[in-house]
XYZ file of C-alpha atoms in Angstrom:
70
model
C 172.009 178.133 187.965
C 172.373 178.261 191.749
C 173.722 181.790 191.468
C 170.646 182.906 189.545
C 168.326 181.273 192.061
C 170.143 182.981 194.942
C 169.949 186.362 193.216
C 166.230 185.978 192.565
C 165.560 184.916 196.160
C 167.456 187.875 197.596
C 165.867 190.373 195.230
C 162.325 189.154 195.913
C 162.938 189.229 199.655
C 164.270 192.777 199.405
C 161.293 193.828 197.290
C 158.836 192.344 199.755
C 160.588 193.954 202.702
C 160.617 197.365 201.037
C 156.892 197.155 200.312
C 156.240 196.005 203.877
C 158.317 198.808 205.376
C 156.527 201.364 203.232
C 153.147 200.119 204.383
C 154.190 200.070 208.035
C 155.572 203.604 207.968
C 152.655 205.030 206.000
C 150.082 203.504 208.353
C 152.023 204.782 211.347
C 152.043 208.300 209.938
C 148.300 208.066 209.319
C 147.797 206.971 212.906
C 149.923 209.818 214.238
C 147.993 212.301 212.094
C 144.705 211.009 213.489
C 145.822 210.726 217.120
C 148.936 212.772 217.891
C 148.786 211.819 221.569
C 149.470 208.160 220.678
C 152.720 209.036 218.879
C 155.079 207.283 221.293
C 153.182 204.005 221.300
C 152.771 204.057 217.517
C 156.463 204.732 216.922
C 157.480 201.929 219.266
C 155.173 199.512 217.489
C 156.438 200.737 214.106
C 160.074 200.140 215.011
C 159.293 196.624 216.215
C 157.395 195.910 212.999
C 160.159 197.308 210.800
C 162.736 195.201 212.636
C 160.686 192.055 212.105
C 160.166 192.842 208.422
C 163.893 193.526 207.952
C 164.703 190.095 209.351
C 163.140 188.463 206.278
C 165.778 189.634 203.737
C 168.547 188.704 206.156
C 167.143 185.190 206.432
C 166.791 185.076 202.635
C 170.460 185.972 202.210
C 171.487 183.212 204.591
C 169.312 180.659 202.790
C 170.621 181.858 199.405
C 174.219 181.421 200.562
C 173.386 177.955 201.837
C 171.792 177.052 198.496
C 174.733 178.539 196.591
C 177.153 176.562 198.703
C 179.295 179.484 199.834
């Protein structure tokens, strides 16, 4: 049962992160299309946001391994 719980936790975290990354990138592209001169600042902010969103599945994997007892 712990294995199933760990798999569900990891998959939901990955799903949430993929949706979050998609939203971040799409909004950044919209911003660049509206104001091309702000491209550098928008890309920097996007990369920071993507890095923070990607930390969530990594934390979920660690918590799942702790719950699984591995």
